Amino acid sequence: MKARLYVIPASHPSIATQLMLEHKGIAYKRTDLLPVVSKVALRAVGFRGITVPALKIDGDKVQGSRPIARELDRLRPEPPLFPADPEKRAAVEEAERFGDEELQHPIRQLLWWGFKRDRYPMASYSEGAKLGVPIGLAVKTGGPLVALSARFNEASDENARAALAKLPGLLDKVDALVESGVINGEQLNAADFQIAPSIGLAMTLDDLRPAIEDRPAAKLARRLVPNYPGKMPPVLPAEWLDPLARAKSV
Ligand SMILES: N[C@@H](CCC(=O)N[C@@H](CS)C(=O)NCC(=O)O)C(=O)O
């Protein structure tokens, strides 16, 4: 099987896909892309969409963490990413949908809001990546790239604040999924691989980690992504963090 995965380093759905390829034992080559540049690069190599993860596998092109999970199960059924039992499969698919559609984006917005404030931590998110340019230089000259990505991801003050207000509820939902055994069970599934990187990425933000690290959600992240790349020092205004602090103290 010949596979090449296009990623942005430390992108949570990209890491989800890397984990799934590893789970299947599929060897792959990785192409690391800078945000924004990634959109042009993906089109240049023949993808229709403009986001990572994007996978070329045995001549086919698949884009998006959820379609990729299904394609990997089709190409290499063992070990499966979805349970055979229809009821259990439906629960995993719903958890995976939640991870993709509800959990991923607020965390992405908070990260880009942080980079808007201070882009120097970006280098830590690209450690070990082969971007074709020295990361120090990319960060030094990366002001316009950060501004574009923050705009693309709608990382405004208002949305960052809304993302923080939403976070306790999202974390409660992940905790409930862990506690009901839909995720973090003995057999890992597509929802585990979808959700763990979002929690892992959130925990790279010093502002968010204290509200997460004692939760069941953190156990899943430590199991699947113990060395999530990146570290963002505190950047968020204290009053915006109130909903998180309150959620931790109940
Ligand atoms: N929900 C999609 C998300 C894809 C997505 O938004 N990827 C981001 C990286 S996390 C991206 O490619 N952004 C382009 C950019 O920042 O320039 C999935 O799971 O595949």
XYZ file of C-alpha atoms in Angstrom, residues 20-239:
220
model
C -5.361 5.848 12.538
C -2.719 4.975 9.942
C -0.432 3.775 12.736
C -3.280 1.763 14.311
C -3.802 0.016 10.968
C -0.076 -0.571 10.546
C -0.085 1.310 7.231
C 3.315 2.815 6.454
C 3.047 6.309 5.008
C 5.074 9.313 3.996
C 4.166 12.694 5.443
C 4.255 16.068 3.749
C 4.289 18.952 6.236
C 2.668 22.179 5.083
C 2.477 25.671 6.501
C -1.039 27.000 7.141
C -2.390 29.082 4.235
C 0.349 27.724 1.921
C -1.362 24.375 2.529
C -4.436 25.486 0.590
C -2.474 26.194 -2.593
C -0.251 23.139 -2.141
C -3.245 20.786 -1.770
C -4.812 22.105 -4.974
C -1.457 21.788 -6.742
C -1.257 18.080 -5.908
C -4.813 17.465 -7.079
C -7.091 17.685 -4.032
C -10.445 19.443 -4.409
C -10.677 20.759 -0.837
C -8.315 23.163 0.925
C -7.911 21.580 4.353
C -5.666 18.951 5.888
C -5.601 16.041 6.564
C -5.464 14.939 2.937
C -4.402 11.438 1.994
C -3.214 9.886 -1.249
C -3.504 6.152 -0.940
C -3.015 3.640 -3.740
C -3.784 6.325 -6.319
C -6.955 7.573 -4.586
C -7.351 10.945 -2.863
C -9.341 11.283 0.364
C -9.704 14.427 2.419
C -11.054 15.015 5.926
C -10.488 12.966 9.068
C -13.877 11.207 8.930
C -13.821 10.164 5.232
C -10.222 9.009 5.746
C -11.287 6.775 8.695
C -13.842 5.053 6.458
C -11.433 4.656 3.557
C -8.818 3.104 5.845
C -11.375 0.586 7.160
C -12.349 -0.265 3.570
C -8.757 -0.739 2.439
C -7.519 -2.535 5.531
C -10.402 -3.877 7.659
C -8.208 -5.089 10.552
C -8.009 -3.806 13.221
C -11.371 -2.092 12.641
C -11.976 1.582 13.428
C -15.694 0.964 14.040
C -17.356 -1.792 16.105
C -19.228 -4.514 14.198
C -22.286 -4.324 16.470
C -24.682 -1.772 14.851
C -25.679 -0.076 18.120
C -22.080 0.305 19.251
C -21.100 1.523 15.801
C -23.811 4.196 15.908
C -22.506 5.414 19.297
C -18.934 5.605 17.993
C -20.075 7.397 14.829
C -22.010 9.953 16.876
C -19.014 10.534 19.182
C -16.783 10.899 16.123
C -19.225 13.409 14.582
C -19.266 15.386 17.831
C -15.455 15.386 17.874
C -15.254 16.642 14.306
C -18.180 19.068 14.168
C -18.367 20.424 17.710
C -15.075 19.933 19.537
C -12.392 20.590 16.908
C -13.224 24.121 15.903
C -13.476 26.065 19.202
C -10.047 24.697 20.152
C -8.657 25.698 16.744
C -10.091 29.194 17.196
C -8.507 29.595 20.636
C -5.130 28.511 19.251
C -5.282 31.026 16.382
C -6.471 33.748 18.733
C -3.374 32.982 20.829
C -1.056 33.124 17.782
C -2.567 36.483 16.889
C -1.473 37.740 20.310
C 1.948 36.085 20.230
C 3.068 34.098 17.207
C 6.440 33.012 18.668
C 4.995 29.871 20.355
C 4.145 28.632 16.808
C 7.688 27.291 16.501
C 7.046 24.783 19.306
C 4.053 23.397 17.366
C 6.289 22.661 14.372
C 9.122 20.918 16.175
C 10.577 18.179 13.983
C 8.480 19.218 10.973
C 9.979 19.513 7.482
C 8.408 22.682 6.200
C 10.996 23.564 3.567
C 11.837 26.804 5.397
C 13.561 27.252 8.762
C 10.751 27.467 11.309
C 12.368 30.467 13.051
C 12.255 32.390 9.774
C 8.682 31.275 9.044
C 7.559 32.550 12.444
C 9.559 35.783 12.227
C 8.008 36.688 8.885
C 4.703 34.957 9.604
C 2.574 37.931 10.713
C 0.466 38.031 7.506
C 0.086 34.231 7.522
C -1.218 34.299 11.097
C -3.601 37.138 10.268
C -4.964 35.190 7.266
C -5.343 31.937 9.201
C -6.982 33.677 12.137
C -9.435 35.261 9.698
C -10.032 31.942 7.865
C -10.817 30.317 11.216
C -12.873 33.304 12.416
C -10.726 33.610 15.525
C -12.183 36.968 16.580
C -12.371 38.151 20.213
C -16.070 37.396 20.224
C -15.615 33.857 18.908
C -12.669 33.096 21.196
C -14.782 34.180 24.149
C -17.696 32.073 22.951
C -15.329 29.103 22.484
C -14.198 29.440 26.101
C -17.767 29.628 27.339
C -18.567 26.441 25.384
C -15.523 24.509 26.552
C -16.805 23.228 29.946
C -19.849 21.658 28.246
C -17.693 20.096 25.526
C -15.308 18.655 28.122
C -18.242 17.291 30.150
C -19.423 15.515 27.013
C -15.986 13.961 26.407
C -15.848 12.870 30.069
C -19.287 11.256 29.689
C -18.140 9.412 26.550
C -15.117 8.086 28.443
C -17.208 7.085 31.431
C -19.804 5.273 29.308
C -17.008 3.334 27.556
C -17.751 4.664 24.055
C -14.172 5.969 24.042
C -11.007 5.058 25.957
C -12.106 1.419 26.061
C -9.901 -1.605 25.449
C -10.340 -1.471 21.657
C -9.573 1.964 20.298
C -11.952 3.287 17.671
C -12.367 6.176 15.229
C -13.916 8.411 17.925
C -10.902 7.885 20.201
C -8.583 8.940 17.392
C -10.831 11.900 16.529
C -11.289 13.255 20.055
C -7.931 12.619 21.792
C -5.929 15.030 19.589
C -8.414 17.860 20.231
C -7.995 17.378 23.982
C -4.223 17.006 23.550
C -4.072 20.258 21.580
C -6.235 22.091 24.142
C -3.838 20.931 26.872
C -0.895 22.611 25.103
C -2.471 25.955 26.048
C -1.315 26.910 29.532
C -4.588 28.807 29.933
C -6.696 25.679 29.354
C -4.647 22.810 30.815
C -5.637 23.354 34.503
C -9.318 22.958 33.592
C -8.654 19.673 31.736
C -5.803 17.770 33.366
C -7.824 16.144 36.164
C -10.692 15.074 33.936
C -11.310 11.640 32.370
C -10.844 13.389 29.002
C -7.198 14.020 29.912
C -6.639 10.295 30.526
C -7.607 9.610 26.910
C -5.273 12.347 25.650
C -2.375 11.103 27.791
C -2.937 7.575 26.464
C -3.067 8.483 22.772
C -1.073 11.691 22.444
C 1.263 11.845 25.456
C 3.701 14.141 23.620
C 1.392 16.472 21.739
C 3.658 19.077 20.123
C 3.453 22.719 21.156
C 3.191 24.985 24.143
C 1.306 28.263 24.381
C 2.050 30.393 27.459
C -0.891 32.200 29.079
C -2.403 34.688 26.608
C -6.129 34.792 27.253
C -7.668 37.608 29.343
C -8.414 36.433 32.892
C -12.086 37.447 32.767
